[in-house]
mmCIF file of C-alpha atoms in Angstrom:
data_model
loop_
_atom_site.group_PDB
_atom_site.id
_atom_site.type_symbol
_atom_site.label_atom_id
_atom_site.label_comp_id
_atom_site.label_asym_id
_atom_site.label_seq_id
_atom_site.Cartn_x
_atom_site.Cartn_y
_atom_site.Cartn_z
ATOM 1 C CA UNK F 778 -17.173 -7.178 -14.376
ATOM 2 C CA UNK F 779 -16.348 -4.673 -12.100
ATOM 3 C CA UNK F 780 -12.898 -2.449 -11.675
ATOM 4 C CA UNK F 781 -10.290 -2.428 -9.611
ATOM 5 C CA UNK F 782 -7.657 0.142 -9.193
ATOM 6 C CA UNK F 783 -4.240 -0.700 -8.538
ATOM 7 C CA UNK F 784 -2.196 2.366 -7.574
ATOM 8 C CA UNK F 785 1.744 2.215 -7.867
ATOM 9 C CA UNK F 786 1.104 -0.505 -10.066
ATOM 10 C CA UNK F 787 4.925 -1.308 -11.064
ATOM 11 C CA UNK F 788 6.205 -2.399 -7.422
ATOM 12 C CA UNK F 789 6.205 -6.293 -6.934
ATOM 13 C CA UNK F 790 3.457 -6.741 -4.609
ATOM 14 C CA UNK F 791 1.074 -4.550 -7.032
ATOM 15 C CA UNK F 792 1.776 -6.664 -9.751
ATOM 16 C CA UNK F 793 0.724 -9.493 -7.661
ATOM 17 C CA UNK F 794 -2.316 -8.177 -6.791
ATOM 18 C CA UNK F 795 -2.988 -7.392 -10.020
ATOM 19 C CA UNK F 796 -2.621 -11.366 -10.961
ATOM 20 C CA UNK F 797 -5.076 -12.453 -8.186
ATOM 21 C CA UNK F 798 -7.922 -10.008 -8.882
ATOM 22 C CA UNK F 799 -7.491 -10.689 -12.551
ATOM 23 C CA UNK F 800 -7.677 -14.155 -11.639
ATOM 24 C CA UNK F 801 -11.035 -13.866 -9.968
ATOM 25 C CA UNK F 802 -12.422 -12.153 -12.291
ATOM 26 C CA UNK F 803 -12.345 -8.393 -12.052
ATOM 27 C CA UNK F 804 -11.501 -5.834 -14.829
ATOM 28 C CA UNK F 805 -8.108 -3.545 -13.208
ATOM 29 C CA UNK F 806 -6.661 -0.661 -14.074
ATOM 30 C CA UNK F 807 -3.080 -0.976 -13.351
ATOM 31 C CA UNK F 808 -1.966 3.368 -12.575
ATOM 32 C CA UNK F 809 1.944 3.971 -12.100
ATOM 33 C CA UNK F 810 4.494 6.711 -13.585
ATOM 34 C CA UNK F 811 5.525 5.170 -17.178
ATOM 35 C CA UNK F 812 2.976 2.859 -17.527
ATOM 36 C CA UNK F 813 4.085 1.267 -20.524
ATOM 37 C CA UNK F 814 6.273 -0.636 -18.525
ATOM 38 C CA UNK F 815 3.678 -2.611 -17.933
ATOM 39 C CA UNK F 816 1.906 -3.185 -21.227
ATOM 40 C CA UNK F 817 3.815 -7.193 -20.995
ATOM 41 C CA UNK F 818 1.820 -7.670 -17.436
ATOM 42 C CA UNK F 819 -1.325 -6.096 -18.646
ATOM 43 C CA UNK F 820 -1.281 -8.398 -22.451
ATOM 44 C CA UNK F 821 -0.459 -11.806 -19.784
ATOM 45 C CA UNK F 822 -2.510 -11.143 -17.356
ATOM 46 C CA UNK F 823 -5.308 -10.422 -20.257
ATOM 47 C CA UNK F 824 -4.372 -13.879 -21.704
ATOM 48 C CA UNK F 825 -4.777 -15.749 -18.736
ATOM 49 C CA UNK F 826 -7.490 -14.464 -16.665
ATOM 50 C CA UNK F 827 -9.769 -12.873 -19.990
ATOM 51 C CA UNK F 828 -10.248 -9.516 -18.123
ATOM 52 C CA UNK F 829 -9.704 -6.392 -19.083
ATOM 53 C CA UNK F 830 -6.950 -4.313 -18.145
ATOM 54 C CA UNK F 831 -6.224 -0.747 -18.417
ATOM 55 C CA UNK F 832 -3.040 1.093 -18.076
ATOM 56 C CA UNK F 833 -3.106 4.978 -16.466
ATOM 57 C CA UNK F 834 -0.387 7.483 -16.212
ATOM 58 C CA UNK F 835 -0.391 8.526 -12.427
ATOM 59 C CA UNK F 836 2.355 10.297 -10.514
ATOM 60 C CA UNK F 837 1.122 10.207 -6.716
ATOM 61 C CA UNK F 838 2.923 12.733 -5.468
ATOM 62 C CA UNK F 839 1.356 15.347 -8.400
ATOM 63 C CA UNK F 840 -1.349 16.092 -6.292
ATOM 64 C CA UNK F 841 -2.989 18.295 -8.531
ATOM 65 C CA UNK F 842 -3.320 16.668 -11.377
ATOM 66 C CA UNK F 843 -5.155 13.359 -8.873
ATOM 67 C CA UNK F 844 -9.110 15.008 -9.878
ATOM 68 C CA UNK F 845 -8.096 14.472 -13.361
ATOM 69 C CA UNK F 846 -7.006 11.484 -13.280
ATOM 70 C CA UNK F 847 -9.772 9.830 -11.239
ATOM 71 C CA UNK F 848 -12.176 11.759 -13.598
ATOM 72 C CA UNK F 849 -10.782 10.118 -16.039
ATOM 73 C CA UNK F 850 -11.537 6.367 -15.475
ATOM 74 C CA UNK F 851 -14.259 5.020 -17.962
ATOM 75 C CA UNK F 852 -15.615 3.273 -15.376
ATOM 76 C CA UNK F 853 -15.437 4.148 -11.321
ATOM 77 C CA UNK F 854 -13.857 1.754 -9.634
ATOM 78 C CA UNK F 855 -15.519 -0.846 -7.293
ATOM 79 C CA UNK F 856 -12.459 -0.986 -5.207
ATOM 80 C CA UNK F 857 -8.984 1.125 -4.988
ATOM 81 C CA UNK F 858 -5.650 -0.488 -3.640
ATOM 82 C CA UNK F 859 -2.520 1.728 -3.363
ATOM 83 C CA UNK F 860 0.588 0.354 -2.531
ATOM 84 C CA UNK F 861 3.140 3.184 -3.935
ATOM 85 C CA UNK F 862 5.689 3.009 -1.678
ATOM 86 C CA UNK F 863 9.317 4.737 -1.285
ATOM 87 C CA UNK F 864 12.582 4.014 1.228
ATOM 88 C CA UNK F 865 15.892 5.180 1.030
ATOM 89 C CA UNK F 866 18.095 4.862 3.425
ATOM 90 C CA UNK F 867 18.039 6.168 6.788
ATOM 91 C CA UNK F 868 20.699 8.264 7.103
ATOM 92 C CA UNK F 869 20.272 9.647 3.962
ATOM 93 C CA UNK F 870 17.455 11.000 4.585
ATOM 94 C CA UNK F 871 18.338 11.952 7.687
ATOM 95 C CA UNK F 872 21.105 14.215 5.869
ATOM 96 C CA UNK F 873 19.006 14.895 2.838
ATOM 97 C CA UNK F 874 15.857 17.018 3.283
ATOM 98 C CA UNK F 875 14.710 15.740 -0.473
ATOM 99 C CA UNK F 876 14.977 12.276 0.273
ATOM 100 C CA UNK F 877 12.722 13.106 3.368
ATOM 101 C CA UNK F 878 9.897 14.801 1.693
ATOM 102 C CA UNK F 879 9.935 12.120 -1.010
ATOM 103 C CA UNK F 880 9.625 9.221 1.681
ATOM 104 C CA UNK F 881 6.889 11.666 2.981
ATOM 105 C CA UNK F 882 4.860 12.602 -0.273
ATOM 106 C CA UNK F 883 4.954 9.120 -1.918
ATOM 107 C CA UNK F 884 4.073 6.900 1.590
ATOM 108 C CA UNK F 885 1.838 9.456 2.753
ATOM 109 C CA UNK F 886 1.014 12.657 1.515
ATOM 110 C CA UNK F 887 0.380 11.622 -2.634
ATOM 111 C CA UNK F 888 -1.674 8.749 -0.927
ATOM 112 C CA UNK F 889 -3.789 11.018 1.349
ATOM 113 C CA UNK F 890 -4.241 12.867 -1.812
ATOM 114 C CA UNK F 891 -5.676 10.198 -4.076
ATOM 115 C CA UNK F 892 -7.602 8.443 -1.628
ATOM 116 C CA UNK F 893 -9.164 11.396 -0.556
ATOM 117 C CA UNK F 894 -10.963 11.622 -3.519
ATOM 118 C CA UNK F 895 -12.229 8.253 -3.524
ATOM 119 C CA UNK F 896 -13.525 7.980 -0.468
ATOM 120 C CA UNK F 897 -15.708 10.885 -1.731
ATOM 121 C CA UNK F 898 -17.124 8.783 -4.572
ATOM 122 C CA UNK F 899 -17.432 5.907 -2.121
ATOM 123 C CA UNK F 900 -19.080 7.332 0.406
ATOM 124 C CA UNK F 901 -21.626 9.095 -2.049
ATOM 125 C CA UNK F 902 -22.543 5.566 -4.349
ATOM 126 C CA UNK F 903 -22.253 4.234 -0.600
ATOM 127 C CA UNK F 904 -20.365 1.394 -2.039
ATOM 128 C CA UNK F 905 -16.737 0.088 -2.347
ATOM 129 C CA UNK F 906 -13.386 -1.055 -0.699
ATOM 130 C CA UNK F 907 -10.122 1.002 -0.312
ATOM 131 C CA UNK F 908 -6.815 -1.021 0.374
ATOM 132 C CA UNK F 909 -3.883 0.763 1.619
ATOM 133 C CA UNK F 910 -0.698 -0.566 2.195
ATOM 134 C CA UNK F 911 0.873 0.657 5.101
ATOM 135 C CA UNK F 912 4.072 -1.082 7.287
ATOM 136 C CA UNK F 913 5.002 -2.798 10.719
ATOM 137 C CA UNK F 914 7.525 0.288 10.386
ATOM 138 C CA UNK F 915 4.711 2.766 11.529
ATOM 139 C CA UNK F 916 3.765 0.832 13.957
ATOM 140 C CA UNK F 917 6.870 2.044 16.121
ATOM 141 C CA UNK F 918 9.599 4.609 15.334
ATOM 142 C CA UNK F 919 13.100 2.778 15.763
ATOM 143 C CA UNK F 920 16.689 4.699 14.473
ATOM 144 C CA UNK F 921 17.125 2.262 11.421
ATOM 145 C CA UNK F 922 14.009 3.464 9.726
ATOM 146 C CA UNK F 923 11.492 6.088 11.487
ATOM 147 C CA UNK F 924 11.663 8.769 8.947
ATOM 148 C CA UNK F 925 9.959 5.719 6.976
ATOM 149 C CA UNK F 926 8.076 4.414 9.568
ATOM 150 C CA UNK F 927 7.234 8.086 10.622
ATOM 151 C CA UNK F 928 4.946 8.069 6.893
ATOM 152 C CA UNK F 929 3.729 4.839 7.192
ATOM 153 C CA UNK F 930 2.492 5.372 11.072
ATOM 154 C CA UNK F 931 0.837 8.657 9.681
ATOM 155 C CA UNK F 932 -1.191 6.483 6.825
ATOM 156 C CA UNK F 933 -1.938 3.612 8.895
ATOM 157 C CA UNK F 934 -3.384 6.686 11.401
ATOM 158 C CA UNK F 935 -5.057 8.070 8.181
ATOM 159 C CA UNK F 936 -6.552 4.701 7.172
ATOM 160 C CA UNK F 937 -8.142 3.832 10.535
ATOM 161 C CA UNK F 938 -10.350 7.403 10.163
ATOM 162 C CA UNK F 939 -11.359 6.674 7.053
ATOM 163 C CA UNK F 940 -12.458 3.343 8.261
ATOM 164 C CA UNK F 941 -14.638 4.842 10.690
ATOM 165 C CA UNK F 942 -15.654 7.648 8.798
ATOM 166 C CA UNK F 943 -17.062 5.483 5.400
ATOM 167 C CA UNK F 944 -18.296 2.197 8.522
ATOM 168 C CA UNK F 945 -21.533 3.862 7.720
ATOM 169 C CA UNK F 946 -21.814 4.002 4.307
ATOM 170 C CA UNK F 947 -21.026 0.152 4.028
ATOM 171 C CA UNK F 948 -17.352 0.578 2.411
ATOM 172 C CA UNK F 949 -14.396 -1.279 3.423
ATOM 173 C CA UNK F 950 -10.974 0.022 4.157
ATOM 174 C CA UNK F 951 -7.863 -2.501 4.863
ATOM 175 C CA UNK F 952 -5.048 -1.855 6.292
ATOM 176 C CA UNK F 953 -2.048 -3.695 4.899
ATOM 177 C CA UNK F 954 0.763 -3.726 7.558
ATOM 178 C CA UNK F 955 3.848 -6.036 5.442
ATOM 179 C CA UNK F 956 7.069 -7.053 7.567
ATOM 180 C CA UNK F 957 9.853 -7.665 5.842
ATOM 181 C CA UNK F 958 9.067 -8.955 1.706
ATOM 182 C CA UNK F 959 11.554 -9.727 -1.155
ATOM 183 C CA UNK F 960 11.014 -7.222 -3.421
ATOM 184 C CA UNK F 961 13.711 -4.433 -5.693
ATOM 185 C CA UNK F 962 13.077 -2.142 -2.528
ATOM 186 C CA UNK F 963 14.841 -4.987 0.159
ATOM 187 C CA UNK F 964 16.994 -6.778 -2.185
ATOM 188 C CA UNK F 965 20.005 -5.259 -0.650
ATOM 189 C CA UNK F 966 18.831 -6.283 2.801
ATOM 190 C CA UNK F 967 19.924 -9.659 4.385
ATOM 191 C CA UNK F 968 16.205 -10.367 5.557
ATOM 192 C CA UNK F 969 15.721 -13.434 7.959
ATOM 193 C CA UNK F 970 13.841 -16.285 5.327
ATOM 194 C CA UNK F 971 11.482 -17.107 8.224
ATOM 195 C CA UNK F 972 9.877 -13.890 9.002
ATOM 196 C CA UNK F 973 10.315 -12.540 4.816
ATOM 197 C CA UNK F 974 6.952 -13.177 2.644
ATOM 198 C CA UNK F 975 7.142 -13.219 -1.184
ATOM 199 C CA UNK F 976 4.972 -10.383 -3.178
ATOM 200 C CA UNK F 977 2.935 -13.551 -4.143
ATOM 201 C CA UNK F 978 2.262 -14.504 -0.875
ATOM 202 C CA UNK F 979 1.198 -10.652 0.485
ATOM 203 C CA UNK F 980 -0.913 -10.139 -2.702
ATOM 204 C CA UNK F 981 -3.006 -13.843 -1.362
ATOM 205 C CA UNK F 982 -3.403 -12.631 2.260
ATOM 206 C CA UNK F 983 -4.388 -8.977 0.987
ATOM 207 C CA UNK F 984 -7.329 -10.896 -1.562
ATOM 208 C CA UNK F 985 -8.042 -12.786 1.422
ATOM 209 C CA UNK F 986 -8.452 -10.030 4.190
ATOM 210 C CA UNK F 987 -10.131 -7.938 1.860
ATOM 211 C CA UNK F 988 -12.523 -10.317 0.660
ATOM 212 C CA UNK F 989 -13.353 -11.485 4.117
ATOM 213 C CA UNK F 990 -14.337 -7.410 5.413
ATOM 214 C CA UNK F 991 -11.089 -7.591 7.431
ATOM 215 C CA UNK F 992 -9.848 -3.820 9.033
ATOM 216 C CA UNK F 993 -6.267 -4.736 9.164
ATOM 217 C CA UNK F 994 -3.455 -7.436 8.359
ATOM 218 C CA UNK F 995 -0.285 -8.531 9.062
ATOM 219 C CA UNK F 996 1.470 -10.289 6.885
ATOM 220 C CA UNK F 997 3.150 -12.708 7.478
ATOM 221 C CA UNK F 998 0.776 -12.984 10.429
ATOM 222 C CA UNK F 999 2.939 -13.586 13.285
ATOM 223 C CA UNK F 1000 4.246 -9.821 12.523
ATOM 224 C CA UNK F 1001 1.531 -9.407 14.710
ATOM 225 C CA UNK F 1002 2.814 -10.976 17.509
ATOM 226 C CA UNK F 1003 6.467 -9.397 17.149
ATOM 227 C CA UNK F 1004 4.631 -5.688 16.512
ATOM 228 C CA UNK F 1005 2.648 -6.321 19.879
ATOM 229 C CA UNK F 1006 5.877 -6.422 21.728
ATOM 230 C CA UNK F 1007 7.988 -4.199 20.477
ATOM 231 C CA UNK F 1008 5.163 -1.346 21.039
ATOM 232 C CA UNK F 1009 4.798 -2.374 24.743
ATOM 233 C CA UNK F 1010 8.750 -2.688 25.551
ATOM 234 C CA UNK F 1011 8.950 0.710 28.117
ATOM 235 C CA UNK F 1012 10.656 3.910 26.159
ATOM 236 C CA UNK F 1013 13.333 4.147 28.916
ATOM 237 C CA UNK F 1014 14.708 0.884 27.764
ATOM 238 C CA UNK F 1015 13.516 0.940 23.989
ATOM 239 C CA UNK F 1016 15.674 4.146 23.700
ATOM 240 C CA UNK F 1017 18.834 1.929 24.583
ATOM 241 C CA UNK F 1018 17.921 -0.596 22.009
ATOM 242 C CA UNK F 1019 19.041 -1.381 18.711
ATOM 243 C CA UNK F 1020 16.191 -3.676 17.142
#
C-alpha cells in the first residue's frame, strides 16, 4: 500500500483526511509538532481501516531541519497533503509583528519550504500528488482578515506554479480553497450554518477532487460562486465595504 503524508496532522480537517485515506486503503504518516498527541487517532484509525500509520515530529516553520525530515520517511510518499494552518486575530497582528510572521511562516513560508522538497522527488520519480490547503481568504484581501488572507493568496499563487511546473511530469497538485469550517481555529466565530462545512465534509470533497485530477476546490462549492463576486466588485467601492 502506498503512503500518504499528512502535514499539520493535529488540526481537524487533517485528522479527517487522515480517516478517509486510511479508509481507502493507503498507509499515512500523520507529521505535526508533538505527535504523540495523536498516537489515540493513529491506534483507531489502525483498527478500523488495517493500515499502517506512522507518526513524525515536524515543525513547519523549522525550515532547516524539513531535508531531514523528508529523508527520513521509510518509504517516499505517493502523495503529500499539508494543511498546517495559523490565524489570530486581525488586529493583533496588525499590532504585533510576531503574530504576523507566524501567520506568514506557518500558512506560507514553512509550507513553501516542505513542499519544495517534494516536488523535487516528484518531479524526478515523475509520479505523485501534492494537496495544499489554501483559503477563500487569499482569494481577496478584506480589513477583517488580509494579513491571513495575504499568506494564503501567496500559497494559492505558489500552488498554481507548481501545478504547471510538475503538468509535465504527470503529478497532481490541488488546491484546497475552504470557506468558513467548524473547527478549534473558528469556534469563537458565529459562522452562518449554511455556508460552514464540517472537517468531515472538507476531508470527502478534498478525497474526491484529488482523486478525480481536479486543480482546485471550493468547498463548500458555492464558495465559488460568492469568491467570483466579491473579486469582481470595483476597488473604489470594495474599499467602502465591510464584508
Amino acid at each position: 500500500m502506498s503512503y500518504v503524508l499528512i502535514i499539520g496532522a493535529k488540526s481537524d480537517i487533517a485528522k479527517e483526511v487522515a480517516r478517509i485515506y486510511a479508509k481507502n486503503g493507503y498507509n499515512l504518516y500523520l507529521a505535526a509538532r508533538e505527535s504523540a498527541s495523536l498516537e489515540e487517532l493513529k491506534q483507531d484509525i489502525a483498527l478500523r481501516s488495517g493500515v499502517e500509520v506512522v507518526l513524525k515530529e515536524f515543525d513547519i516553520t523549522a525550515y532547516e531541519t524539513h531535508e531531514s525530515f523528508y529523508s527520513s520517511l521509510e518509504e517516499k510518499p505517493l502523495g503529500a497533503i499539508v494543511i498546517s494552518g495559523y490565524m489570530t486575530e486581525q488586529k493583533e497582528a496588525q499590532k504585533e509583528w510576531n503574530k504576523t510572521l507566524e501567520t506568514i511562516n506557518v500558512n506560507y513560508t514553512g509550507a513553501v519550504s516542505i513542499l519544495n522538497i517534494i516536488a523535487n522527488d516528484f518531479e524526478k520519480e515523475r509520479r505523485g500528488f501534492i494537496v495544499g490547503v489554501s483559503s477563500v481568504a487569499g482569494d481577496r484581501g478584506r480589513k477583517a482578515n488580509y494579513i491571513y488572507g495575504s499568506a494564503k493568496a501567496a500559497f494559492s499563487a505558489y500552488l498554481s506554479g507548481l501545478r504547471n511546473r510538475l503538468y509535465e511530469s504527470g503529478v497532481q497538485v490541488l488546491t484546497v480553497k475552504p470557506g468558513f469550517v467548524h473547527t478549534k481555529m473558528t469556534e469563537h466565530l458565529d459562522l452562518p450554518p449554511k455556508l460552514t462545512a464540517s472537517p468531515s465534509e472538507v476531508a470527502e470533497d478534498i478525497f474526491n477532487a484529488q482523486q478525480k485530477g481536479r486543480n482546485v476546490l471550493y468547498t463548500k462549492p458555492i464558495w465559488m460562486v460568492i469568491m467570483l463576486i466579491i473579486k469582481h466588485i470595483p476597488e473604489f467601492l470594495f474599499k467602502k465595504m465591510s464584508i
